[in-house]
Short mmCIF file of C-alpha atoms (C1' of nucleotides) in Angstrom, two decimals:
data_model
loop_
_atom_site.label_atom_id
_atom_site.label_comp_id
_atom_site.label_asym_id
_atom_site.label_seq_id
_atom_site.Cartn_x
_atom_site.Cartn_y
_atom_site.Cartn_z
CA UNK P 27 6.32 -72.30 17.63
CA UNK P 28 4.47 -75.30 16.27
CA UNK P 29 1.42 -74.17 14.46
CA UNK P 30 -1.89 -75.67 13.41
CA UNK P 31 -1.64 -76.62 9.75
CA UNK P 32 -4.73 -78.60 8.94
CA UNK P 33 -6.63 -78.01 5.70
CA UNK P 34 -10.09 -76.67 6.39
CA UNK P 35 -11.37 -79.38 4.08
CA UNK P 36 -10.06 -81.89 6.60
CA UNK P 37 -12.28 -80.41 9.30
CA UNK P 38 -15.28 -80.65 7.04
CA UNK P 39 -14.48 -84.29 6.31
CA UNK P 40 -14.00 -85.13 10.00
CA UNK P 41 -17.51 -83.83 10.50
CA UNK P 42 -18.74 -86.10 7.72
CA UNK P 43 -16.87 -89.13 9.10
CA UNK P 44 -18.32 -88.42 12.50
CA UNK P 45 -21.91 -88.48 11.26
CA UNK P 46 -21.32 -91.61 9.23
CA UNK P 47 -19.82 -93.40 12.23
CA UNK P 48 -22.71 -92.36 14.45
CA UNK P 49 -25.02 -93.93 11.93
CA UNK P 50 -23.00 -97.15 11.97
CA UNK P 51 -22.83 -97.12 15.75
CA UNK P 52 -26.63 -96.98 15.89
CA UNK P 53 -26.69 -100.05 13.64
CA UNK P 54 -24.44 -101.88 16.05
CA UNK P 55 -21.17 -101.74 14.08
CA UNK P 56 -18.25 -101.84 16.54
CA UNK P 57 -15.12 -101.84 14.35
CA UNK P 58 -14.35 -100.24 11.00
CA UNK P 59 -11.38 -99.79 8.69
CA UNK P 60 -10.28 -96.62 6.91
CA UNK P 61 -11.28 -98.32 3.67
CA UNK P 62 -14.83 -98.85 4.84
CA UNK P 63 -15.16 -95.27 6.08
CA UNK P 64 -13.71 -94.07 2.78
CA UNK P 65 -16.21 -96.09 0.78
CA UNK P 66 -19.06 -94.93 3.02
CA UNK P 67 -18.42 -91.22 2.56
CA UNK P 68 -16.78 -91.19 -0.87
CA UNK P 69 -13.13 -90.34 -0.28
CA UNK P 70 -9.88 -92.33 -0.48
CA UNK P 71 -8.73 -94.55 2.43
CA UNK P 72 -5.44 -92.63 2.53
CA UNK P 73 -7.41 -89.44 2.94
CA UNK P 74 -9.25 -90.82 5.94
CA UNK P 75 -6.04 -91.93 7.65
CA UNK P 76 -4.28 -88.68 6.83
CA UNK P 77 -7.15 -86.60 8.16
CA UNK P 78 -7.08 -88.51 11.43
CA UNK P 79 -3.28 -88.47 11.62
CA UNK P 80 -3.29 -84.69 12.07
CA UNK P 81 -4.74 -85.26 15.51
CA UNK P 82 -3.29 -88.51 16.82
CA UNK P 83 -3.36 -92.29 16.50
CA UNK P 84 -6.84 -93.64 16.97
CA UNK P 85 -6.72 -97.07 15.35
CA UNK P 86 -5.15 -100.47 15.83
CA UNK P 87 -2.92 -101.80 13.07
CA UNK P 88 -4.29 -104.90 11.49
CA UNK P 89 -7.66 -104.31 13.12
CA UNK P 90 -9.07 -100.88 12.32
CA UNK P 91 -10.88 -98.33 14.46
CA UNK P 92 -13.25 -98.87 17.35
CA UNK P 93 -16.36 -97.06 16.20
CA UNK P 94 -17.46 -95.72 19.59
CA UNK P 95 -13.95 -94.57 20.49
CA UNK P 96 -13.41 -92.89 17.14
CA UNK P 97 -16.70 -91.01 17.46
CA UNK P 98 -15.57 -89.82 20.88
CA UNK P 99 -12.22 -88.67 19.49
CA UNK P 100 -13.85 -86.89 16.56
CA UNK P 101 -16.28 -85.14 18.85
CA UNK P 102 -13.41 -84.02 21.02
CA UNK P 103 -11.49 -82.72 17.98
CA UNK P 104 -14.51 -80.90 16.61
CA UNK P 105 -15.42 -79.49 20.01
CA UNK P 106 -18.72 -81.34 20.11
CA UNK P 107 -18.35 -82.81 23.61
CA UNK P 108 -20.87 -80.31 24.90
CA UNK P 109 -23.80 -78.49 23.29
CA UNK P 110 -23.19 -75.05 21.82
CA UNK P 111 -25.67 -72.27 22.46
CA UNK P 112 -26.23 -70.17 19.33
CA UNK P 113 -28.11 -66.97 18.63
CA UNK P 114 -29.84 -66.08 15.40
CA UNK P 115 -30.25 -62.44 14.50
CA UNK P 116 -33.03 -61.78 12.04
CA UNK P 117 -36.48 -63.35 12.36
CA UNK P 118 -37.43 -63.17 8.69
CA UNK P 119 -37.89 -66.26 6.56
CA UNK P 120 -34.25 -67.26 6.69
CA UNK P 121 -33.96 -66.74 10.45
CA UNK P 122 -37.15 -68.69 10.98
CA UNK P 123 -35.90 -71.50 8.74
CA UNK P 124 -32.66 -71.70 10.72
CA UNK P 125 -34.52 -71.83 14.02
CA UNK P 126 -36.74 -74.60 12.74
CA UNK P 127 -33.89 -76.61 11.22
CA UNK P 128 -33.60 -79.90 13.09
CA UNK P 129 -30.07 -80.58 11.83
CA UNK P 130 -28.57 -78.00 14.17
CA UNK P 131 -30.09 -79.41 17.33
CA UNK P 132 -29.23 -82.95 16.29
CA UNK P 133 -25.55 -81.98 16.29
CA UNK P 134 -25.68 -80.07 19.56
CA UNK P 135 -26.30 -76.54 18.32
CA UNK P 136 -29.04 -75.09 20.50
CA UNK P 137 -30.58 -71.86 19.39
CA UNK P 138 -31.12 -69.91 22.58
CA UNK P 139 -32.19 -66.59 21.15
CA UNK P 140 -33.76 -65.04 18.03
CA UNK P 141 -33.67 -61.29 17.58
CA UNK P 142 -35.12 -58.70 15.28
CA UNK P 143 -35.72 -54.96 15.35
CA UNK P 144 -39.02 -55.15 13.50
CA UNK P 145 -41.82 -54.43 15.98
CA UNK P 146 -44.11 -56.69 13.98
CA UNK P 147 -41.77 -59.62 14.59
CA UNK P 148 -40.78 -58.96 18.18
CA UNK P 149 -42.88 -61.08 20.50
CA UNK P 150 -43.69 -63.60 17.79
CA UNK P 151 -42.98 -67.22 18.69
CA UNK P 152 -40.58 -69.31 16.61
CA UNK P 153 -40.39 -72.88 17.78
CA UNK P 154 -40.24 -72.48 21.57
CA UNK P 155 -38.53 -69.08 21.44
CA UNK P 156 -39.92 -65.58 21.57
CA UNK P 157 -38.43 -63.09 19.11
CA UNK P 158 -36.62 -60.50 21.20
CA UNK P 159 -35.53 -56.98 20.31
CA UNK P 160 -31.93 -56.59 19.19
CA UNK P 161 -31.19 -54.67 22.39
CA UNK P 162 -31.52 -57.92 24.33
CA UNK P 163 -28.59 -59.56 22.48
CA UNK P 164 -25.91 -58.74 25.10
CA UNK P 165 -28.09 -60.05 27.90
CA UNK P 166 -28.88 -63.38 26.22
CA UNK P 167 -25.30 -63.86 25.01
CA UNK P 168 -24.00 -63.36 28.51
CA UNK P 169 -26.68 -65.47 30.17
CA UNK P 170 -26.04 -68.51 27.98
CA UNK P 171 -22.35 -67.96 27.25
CA UNK P 172 -23.06 -67.80 23.54
CA UNK P 173 -19.94 -67.86 21.36
CA UNK P 174 -21.53 -68.40 17.94
CA UNK P 175 -23.91 -66.05 16.17
CA UNK P 176 -25.80 -66.49 12.91
CA UNK P 177 -26.66 -63.32 11.06
CA UNK P 178 -29.77 -63.56 8.89
CA UNK P 179 -30.66 -59.91 8.36
CA UNK P 180 -30.80 -57.74 5.21
CA UNK P 181 -27.37 -57.00 3.71
CA UNK P 182 -27.22 -53.39 4.81
CA UNK P 183 -27.70 -54.37 8.46
CA UNK P 184 -25.11 -57.18 8.61
CA UNK P 185 -22.12 -55.09 9.75
CA UNK P 186 -24.13 -53.37 12.44
CA UNK P 187 -25.41 -56.68 13.80
CA UNK P 188 -21.89 -58.12 13.66
CA UNK P 189 -20.66 -55.18 15.75
CA UNK P 190 -23.33 -55.79 18.37
CA UNK P 191 -22.62 -59.52 18.53
CA UNK P 192 -18.86 -59.03 18.81
CA UNK P 193 -19.31 -56.38 21.47
CA UNK P 194 -21.49 -58.81 23.38
CA UNK P 195 -18.71 -61.38 23.38
CA UNK P 196 -19.60 -63.61 20.43
CA UNK P 197 -16.43 -65.09 18.88
CA UNK P 198 -17.65 -66.74 15.68
CA UNK P 199 -20.11 -65.60 13.03
CA UNK P 200 -21.96 -67.30 10.22
CA UNK P 201 -23.20 -64.82 7.64
CA UNK P 202 -25.11 -64.95 4.37
CA UNK P 203 -24.89 -62.93 1.20
CA UNK P 204 -21.91 -61.10 -0.21
CA UNK P 205 -21.09 -58.58 2.50
CA UNK P 206 -17.48 -58.60 3.72
CA UNK P 207 -17.89 -58.16 7.47
CA UNK P 208 -15.13 -56.39 9.35
CA UNK P 209 -14.41 -57.94 12.75
CA UNK P 210 -11.54 -57.95 15.26
CA UNK P 211 -8.90 -60.62 14.57
CA UNK P 212 -10.07 -62.96 17.33
CA UNK P 213 -13.47 -63.36 15.68
CA UNK P 214 -13.90 -66.18 13.16
CA UNK P 215 -16.25 -65.52 10.26
CA UNK P 216 -17.56 -67.85 7.61
CA UNK P 217 -19.89 -66.69 4.90
CA UNK P 218 -22.35 -68.50 2.66
CA UNK P 219 -23.06 -66.80 -0.65
CA UNK P 220 -25.88 -68.63 -2.38
CA UNK P 221 -25.64 -66.52 -5.51
CA UNK P 222 -22.05 -67.63 -6.09
CA UNK P 223 -23.22 -71.23 -5.82
CA UNK P 224 -25.78 -70.60 -8.53
CA UNK P 225 -23.19 -68.84 -10.68
CA UNK P 226 -20.92 -71.86 -10.43
CA UNK P 227 -23.81 -73.94 -11.75
CA UNK P 228 -24.44 -71.51 -14.61
CA UNK P 229 -20.75 -71.49 -15.45
CA UNK P 230 -20.71 -75.26 -15.87
CA UNK P 231 -23.98 -75.35 -17.77
CA UNK P 232 -22.83 -72.56 -20.05
CA UNK P 233 -19.32 -73.90 -20.52
CA UNK P 234 -20.24 -77.42 -21.50
CA UNK P 235 -22.57 -75.95 -24.09
CA UNK P 236 -20.08 -73.54 -25.61
CA UNK P 237 -17.01 -75.78 -25.26
CA UNK P 238 -18.31 -79.35 -25.39
CA UNK P 239 -14.90 -80.64 -26.53
CA UNK P 240 -13.11 -79.36 -23.45
CA UNK P 241 -15.82 -80.22 -20.97
CA UNK P 242 -14.71 -82.11 -17.90
CA UNK P 243 -17.15 -83.54 -15.41
CA UNK P 244 -16.91 -81.22 -12.39
CA UNK P 245 -18.98 -83.12 -9.83
CA UNK P 246 -17.29 -83.43 -6.44
CA UNK Q 29 -8.57 -83.92 -26.06
CA UNK Q 30 -7.94 -80.60 -24.38
CA UNK Q 31 -9.88 -80.47 -21.16
CA UNK Q 32 -11.24 -77.78 -18.86
CA UNK Q 33 -8.92 -77.52 -15.90
CA UNK Q 34 -10.01 -74.48 -13.95
CA UNK Q 35 -10.13 -74.57 -10.15
CA UNK Q 36 -13.70 -74.16 -8.94
CA UNK Q 37 -12.35 -71.46 -6.63
CA UNK Q 38 -11.47 -69.50 -9.76
CA UNK Q 39 -15.11 -69.51 -10.85
CA UNK Q 40 -16.17 -68.24 -7.45
CA UNK Q 41 -13.61 -65.45 -7.64
CA UNK Q 42 -14.67 -64.48 -11.17
CA UNK Q 43 -18.14 -64.02 -9.74
CA UNK Q 44 -16.72 -61.80 -7.01
CA UNK Q 45 -14.64 -59.76 -9.49
CA UNK Q 46 -17.70 -59.35 -11.63
CA UNK Q 47 -19.78 -57.86 -8.82
CA UNK Q 48 -16.98 -55.59 -7.72
CA UNK Q 49 -16.51 -54.29 -11.26
CA UNK Q 50 -20.23 -53.68 -11.66
CA UNK Q 51 -20.08 -51.55 -8.54
CA UNK Q 52 -17.14 -49.57 -9.94
CA UNK Q 53 -18.88 -49.21 -13.29
CA UNK Q 54 -21.87 -47.66 -11.54
CA UNK Q 55 -19.47 -45.19 -9.94
CA UNK Q 56 -18.13 -44.25 -13.35
CA UNK Q 57 -14.77 -46.04 -13.22
CA UNK Q 58 -13.71 -46.92 -16.76
CA UNK Q 59 -10.28 -48.57 -16.39
CA UNK Q 60 -8.79 -50.76 -13.67
CA UNK Q 61 -5.61 -52.73 -13.05
CA UNK Q 62 -5.30 -56.25 -11.68
CA UNK Q 63 -3.74 -54.70 -8.58
CA UNK Q 64 -6.77 -52.54 -7.93
CA UNK Q 65 -9.19 -55.41 -8.43
CA UNK Q 66 -7.02 -57.52 -6.15
CA UNK Q 67 -7.06 -54.90 -3.43
CA UNK Q 68 -10.79 -54.38 -3.82
CA UNK Q 69 -11.71 -58.00 -3.33
CA UNK Q 70 -8.84 -59.19 -1.13
CA UNK Q 71 -6.74 -61.48 -3.32
CA UNK Q 72 -3.32 -61.15 -4.98
CA UNK Q 73 -2.88 -59.34 -8.30
CA UNK Q 74 -1.28 -62.47 -9.75
CA UNK Q 75 -4.37 -64.40 -8.76
CA UNK Q 76 -6.61 -61.98 -10.64
CA UNK Q 77 -4.51 -62.18 -13.80
CA UNK Q 78 -4.22 -65.96 -13.56
CA UNK Q 79 -7.96 -66.41 -13.07
CA UNK Q 80 -8.65 -64.33 -16.16
CA UNK Q 81 -5.88 -66.01 -18.17
CA UNK Q 82 -7.76 -69.32 -18.11
CA UNK Q 83 -10.28 -67.76 -20.46
CA UNK Q 84 -8.39 -65.32 -22.66
CA UNK Q 85 -6.63 -61.97 -22.81
CA UNK Q 86 -8.89 -59.17 -21.70
CA UNK Q 87 -6.50 -56.36 -20.77
CA UNK Q 88 -4.06 -53.96 -22.36
CA UNK Q 89 -0.44 -54.10 -21.21
CA UNK Q 90 0.65 -50.94 -19.52
CA UNK Q 91 -2.95 -49.79 -19.23
CA UNK Q 92 -5.15 -52.31 -17.45
CA UNK Q 93 -8.65 -53.52 -18.13
CA UNK Q 94 -11.62 -51.66 -19.54
CA UNK Q 95 -14.23 -52.05 -16.82
CA UNK Q 96 -17.28 -52.36 -19.05
CA UNK Q 97 -15.55 -54.80 -21.39
CA UNK Q 98 -14.28 -56.95 -18.56
CA UNK Q 99 -17.74 -57.13 -17.02
CA UNK Q 100 -19.06 -58.29 -20.37
CA UNK Q 101 -16.35 -60.95 -20.68
CA UNK Q 102 -16.95 -62.16 -17.12
CA UNK Q 103 -20.67 -62.38 -17.73
CA UNK Q 104 -20.03 -64.38 -20.87
CA UNK Q 105 -17.68 -66.74 -19.02
CA UNK Q 106 -20.11 -67.21 -16.14
CA UNK Q 107 -23.04 -67.64 -18.49
CA UNK Q 108 -24.81 -64.53 -17.20
CA UNK Q 109 -25.56 -62.98 -20.57
CA UNK Q 110 -29.18 -63.93 -20.17
CA UNK Q 111 -31.43 -64.46 -17.15
CA UNK Q 112 -31.76 -67.97 -15.75
CA UNK Q 113 -35.18 -69.28 -14.79
CA UNK Q 114 -35.00 -71.28 -11.57
CA UNK Q 115 -37.49 -73.41 -9.67
CA UNK Q 116 -37.63 -73.82 -5.91
CA UNK Q 117 -39.12 -77.00 -4.50
CA UNK Q 118 -40.32 -76.66 -0.92
CA UNK Q 119 -42.39 -73.71 0.26
CA UNK Q 120 -41.41 -73.88 3.92
CA UNK Q 121 -39.39 -71.20 5.61
CA UNK Q 122 -36.25 -71.89 3.62
CA UNK Q 123 -38.07 -72.03 0.30
CA UNK Q 124 -39.90 -68.83 1.14
CA UNK Q 125 -36.63 -67.15 2.14
CA UNK Q 126 -35.04 -68.15 -1.15
CA UNK Q 127 -37.99 -66.83 -3.15
CA UNK Q 128 -37.83 -63.54 -1.29
CA UNK Q 129 -34.06 -63.18 -1.60
CA UNK Q 130 -33.30 -60.17 -3.76
CA UNK Q 131 -29.71 -61.26 -4.43
CA UNK Q 132 -30.84 -63.92 -6.89
CA UNK Q 133 -32.91 -61.62 -9.05
CA UNK Q 134 -30.18 -58.95 -8.99
CA UNK Q 135 -27.83 -61.44 -10.64
CA UNK Q 136 -30.34 -62.67 -13.18
CA UNK Q 137 -31.76 -65.71 -11.41
CA UNK Q 138 -35.53 -65.53 -11.80
CA UNK Q 139 -37.58 -67.87 -9.71
CA UNK Q 140 -40.39 -68.98 -11.99
CA UNK Q 141 -41.97 -71.65 -9.83
CA UNK Q 142 -42.34 -72.72 -6.18
CA UNK Q 143 -43.69 -76.14 -5.37
CA UNK Q 144 -44.82 -78.09 -2.36
CA UNK Q 145 -46.92 -81.16 -1.68
CA UNK Q 146 -48.45 -79.75 1.50
CA UNK Q 147 -52.09 -78.88 0.80
CA UNK Q 148 -51.85 -76.09 3.36
CA UNK Q 149 -49.10 -74.43 1.33
CA UNK Q 150 -50.37 -75.05 -2.18
CA UNK Q 151 -52.17 -71.94 -3.43
CA UNK Q 152 -50.36 -69.67 -0.98
CA UNK Q 153 -48.66 -66.65 -2.55
CA UNK Q 154 -44.92 -66.08 -2.15
CA UNK Q 155 -43.77 -62.84 -3.69
CA UNK Q 156 -45.69 -62.83 -6.99
CA UNK Q 157 -45.81 -66.62 -7.29
CA UNK Q 158 -48.46 -69.11 -6.33
CA UNK Q 159 -47.24 -72.26 -4.61
CA UNK Q 160 -48.01 -75.12 -6.98
CA UNK Q 161 -48.30 -78.84 -6.31
CA UNK Q 162 -45.21 -80.90 -7.05
CA UNK Q 163 -47.04 -82.55 -9.94
CA UNK Q 164 -46.79 -79.28 -11.85
CA UNK Q 165 -42.98 -79.33 -11.86
CA UNK Q 166 -42.57 -80.91 -15.33
CA UNK Q 167 -45.00 -78.47 -16.85
CA UNK Q 168 -43.34 -75.35 -15.42
CA UNK Q 169 -39.83 -76.63 -16.16
CA UNK Q 170 -40.75 -77.23 -19.77
CA UNK Q 171 -42.67 -73.99 -20.15
CA UNK Q 172 -39.78 -71.80 -18.95
CA UNK Q 173 -36.87 -73.98 -20.04
CA UNK Q 174 -35.68 -74.28 -16.44
CA UNK Q 175 -32.23 -75.86 -16.08
CA UNK Q 176 -31.56 -75.09 -12.40
CA UNK Q 177 -33.53 -76.36 -9.43
CA UNK Q 178 -33.19 -75.52 -5.76
CA UNK Q 179 -34.35 -78.21 -3.34
CA UNK Q 180 -35.55 -76.89 -0.01
CA UNK Q 181 -37.55 -79.81 1.33
CA UNK Q 182 -37.09 -82.07 4.38
CA UNK Q 183 -34.08 -84.40 4.13
CA UNK Q 184 -36.08 -87.55 3.52
CA UNK Q 185 -37.80 -86.01 0.48
CA UNK Q 186 -34.68 -84.65 -1.23
CA UNK Q 187 -33.88 -87.67 -3.41
CA UNK Q 188 -37.46 -88.01 -4.56
CA UNK Q 189 -37.64 -84.34 -5.53
CA UNK Q 190 -34.28 -84.61 -7.29
CA UNK Q 191 -35.65 -87.51 -9.34
CA UNK Q 192 -38.67 -85.48 -10.38
CA UNK Q 193 -36.56 -82.47 -11.32
CA UNK Q 194 -34.07 -84.51 -13.32
CA UNK Q 195 -36.86 -86.36 -15.10
CA UNK Q 196 -38.39 -82.99 -15.98
CA UNK Q 197 -35.13 -81.93 -17.63
CA UNK Q 198 -33.39 -79.90 -14.92
CA UNK Q 199 -29.60 -80.16 -15.29
CA UNK Q 200 -28.25 -78.54 -12.13
CA UNK Q 201 -29.34 -78.81 -8.50
CA UNK Q 202 -28.63 -76.82 -5.37
CA UNK Q 203 -29.41 -78.80 -2.24
CA UNK Q 204 -29.22 -78.23 1.50
CA UNK Q 205 -28.43 -80.53 4.39
CA UNK Q 206 -26.28 -83.64 4.39
CA UNK Q 207 -28.06 -85.91 1.95
CA UNK Q 208 -25.92 -87.33 -0.85
CA UNK Q 209 -28.22 -87.08 -3.86
CA UNK Q 210 -27.83 -89.63 -6.61
CA UNK Q 211 -28.25 -88.17 -10.11
CA UNK Q 212 -27.29 -89.13 -13.65
CA UNK Q 213 -23.79 -87.99 -14.65
CA UNK Q 214 -24.97 -85.06 -16.77
CA UNK Q 215 -26.59 -83.39 -13.74
CA UNK Q 216 -24.45 -81.01 -11.69
CA UNK Q 217 -25.12 -80.90 -7.95
CA UNK Q 218 -23.80 -78.56 -5.32
CA UNK Q 219 -24.77 -78.91 -1.68
CA UNK Q 220 -24.75 -76.49 1.22
CA UNK Q 221 -24.42 -78.10 4.63
CA UNK Q 222 -24.93 -75.45 7.27
CA UNK Q 223 -24.16 -77.81 10.14
CA UNK Q 224 -20.68 -78.47 8.79
CA UNK Q 225 -20.11 -74.71 8.65
CA UNK Q 226 -21.01 -74.47 12.33
CA UNK Q 227 -18.78 -77.44 13.16
CA UNK Q 228 -15.85 -75.72 11.47
CA UNK Q 229 -16.49 -72.76 13.75
CA UNK Q 230 -16.65 -74.97 16.84
CA UNK Q 231 -13.46 -76.72 15.79
CA UNK Q 232 -11.57 -73.44 15.67
CA UNK Q 233 -13.10 -72.14 18.90
CA UNK Q 234 -12.34 -75.40 20.65
CA UNK Q 235 -8.88 -75.81 19.22
CA UNK Q 236 -7.55 -72.40 20.07
CA UNK Q 237 -8.71 -72.99 23.63
CA UNK Q 238 -7.14 -76.42 24.05
CA UNK Q 239 -4.00 -75.72 22.00
CA UNK Q 240 -3.36 -71.99 22.29
CA UNK Q 241 0.34 -72.45 21.46
CA UNK Q 242 -0.39 -74.04 18.09
CA UNK Q 243 -3.24 -71.79 17.14
CA UNK Q 244 -3.09 -70.27 13.69
CA UNK Q 245 -5.49 -67.58 12.58
CA UNK Q 246 -7.79 -69.37 10.11
CA UNK Q 247 -9.76 -66.44 8.69
CA UNK Q 248 -9.91 -66.51 4.92
"C1'" DT B 29 3.03 -117.29 11.10
"C1'" DA B 30 -0.13 -115.20 7.41
"C1'" DG B 31 -3.30 -111.66 6.58
"C1'" DA B 32 -4.96 -107.23 7.50
"C1'" DT B 33 -4.71 -102.53 8.36
"C1'" DT B 34 -2.67 -98.66 10.48
"C1'" DG B 35 0.49 -94.55 10.65
"C1'" DT B 36 3.73 -92.16 8.02
"C1'" DT B 37 6.92 -90.99 4.44
"C1'" DA B 38 7.73 -90.00 -0.28
"C1'" DA B 39 5.73 -89.04 -4.73
"C1'" DT B 40 2.41 -86.77 -7.19
"C1'" DC B 41 -0.77 -83.57 -8.29
"C1'" DG B 42 -2.75 -79.03 -8.30
"C1'" DA B 43 -3.14 -74.19 -7.05
"C1'" DT B 44 -1.00 -69.88 -5.85
"C1'" DT B 45 2.62 -66.64 -6.10
"C1'" DA B 46 6.82 -64.44 -7.88
"C1'" DA B 47 9.16 -62.79 -11.51
"C1'" DC B 48 9.82 -61.00 -15.90
"C1'" DA B 49 9.55 -60.43 -20.97
"C1'" DA B 50 6.19 -58.29 -23.86
"C1'" DT B 51 4.09 -54.21 -24.94
"C1'" DC B 52 1.07 -50.29 -24.36
"C1'" DT E 8 11.87 -43.25 -24.28
"C1'" DA E 9 10.34 -44.15 -19.28
"C1'" DG E 10 6.78 -45.97 -16.60
"C1'" DA E 11 3.12 -49.05 -16.03
"C1'" DT E 12 0.80 -53.23 -16.33
"C1'" DT E 13 -0.39 -57.33 -18.73
"C1'" DG E 14 0.12 -62.35 -19.89
"C1'" DT E 15 2.81 -66.24 -18.93
"C1'" DT E 16 6.43 -69.11 -17.25
"C1'" DA E 17 8.89 -70.91 -13.42
"C1'" DA E 18 9.12 -71.46 -8.50
"C1'" DT E 19 6.80 -72.31 -4.48
"C1'" DC E 20 3.53 -73.89 -1.58
"C1'" DG E 21 0.03 -77.05 -0.03
"C1'" DA E 22 -3.01 -81.03 -0.34
"C1'" DT E 23 -3.87 -85.63 -1.90
"C1'" DT E 24 -2.44 -90.15 -3.04
"C1'" DA E 25 0.64 -94.16 -3.28
"C1'" DA E 26 3.42 -97.12 -1.06
"C1'" DC E 27 5.26 -99.54 2.63
"C1'" DA E 28 7.28 -100.54 7.23
"C1'" DA E 29 5.21 -101.31 11.63
"C1'" DT E 30 2.34 -104.12 14.10
"C1'" DC E 31 -1.94 -106.24 15.53
#
DNA sequence: TAGATTGTTAATCGATTAACAATC
DNA sequence: TAGATTGTTAATCGATTAACAATC
């Protein structure tokens, strides 16, 4: 069986290329080379071509890539040909921030439900959504065909919320903090741990102070 | 010149080991082997030993590691022997969420200042802090010796805020969104782009649907 | 044809894992 | 000594980069 063997970093870069190309497209650029993309986003031209090569041949030798076509291909690869309904569980500050974040909608991620179990928050309006009780999750997930859930609740509630989402049919979760969520194998989970990010910063700050002679610039 | 050549992933894992060991320490565990740490956090025993080996010899052959000692070593490596004052710029939902996040304080990151340029937000209280105008950044940074800044402002204001922070003496920045911040070479920047995280999820969801035969479980 | 740029292979670089001597 | 586990080297695996034939 042939198997998908693409570095996850490649997917992240495809997303970056895609945004950069959309920008160029808006400015009327019609054709671009791997070298120009590379320069625009800060990677090597070989990297750009390799990343694309995992998925097909999208360019013309001697000419480069048609910007509009390449955007279309990238969107197809990334699954961005249609909008994705998303639910956010947790209507605290983080949940509210996520609902208000324009970047999601700009890329086709539509938040179609916000949930909480705090009676003080239920009924509140966030953007154009009403905060619903957690019990309504299955209903909303089914109604909109939601496959992605964002969990923005206190650490001790994360697993419980994950269980509810998975049971409702959600197939991918974005979580925060340091909780290792247990999910069935078909569910894809990615976690963002802000504290680890800060600890990486402190490591570098501390290390270059204590070992200036062995310091190596770590940026990107 | 000998040079620091540690994968950044190693630093992240050291942070994870450290938290796991602290948990064990609380439960009275005094000694632990690389295999037990590995099992506890979900990596290979060789990985644990290799990660530690970059920084020294902390165990006893045939015995394992002393939990309390190892925690101390890890804290020293990560630079967590003292608390780190941090400033947050932007008192919107995200900034407020970050100020309220207990995880930071638990690991020694003390938010000593929140700033905004919105007159409606200045003077507001977040936790035990008053939102200050952006003009106060240099003063607070100097007063507390702040070296780390978190930027939680709208995309178009990120570079400007970064300039102010760097000018005030901040040496490390955590940013959100997709803006490439330009900073002098001594400043360390790490960015969190939530949209890319969602696009990685959509890629996997989309791909396993369109190419079920080549699907490979991507989790961790 | 000459110049440019892709797609792809081979070389390099880097990180993880396996294996084992050292040693408690 | 026998058993266990580290620290480290060598082998493996995977990702990036260099180089170049293909081709517009």
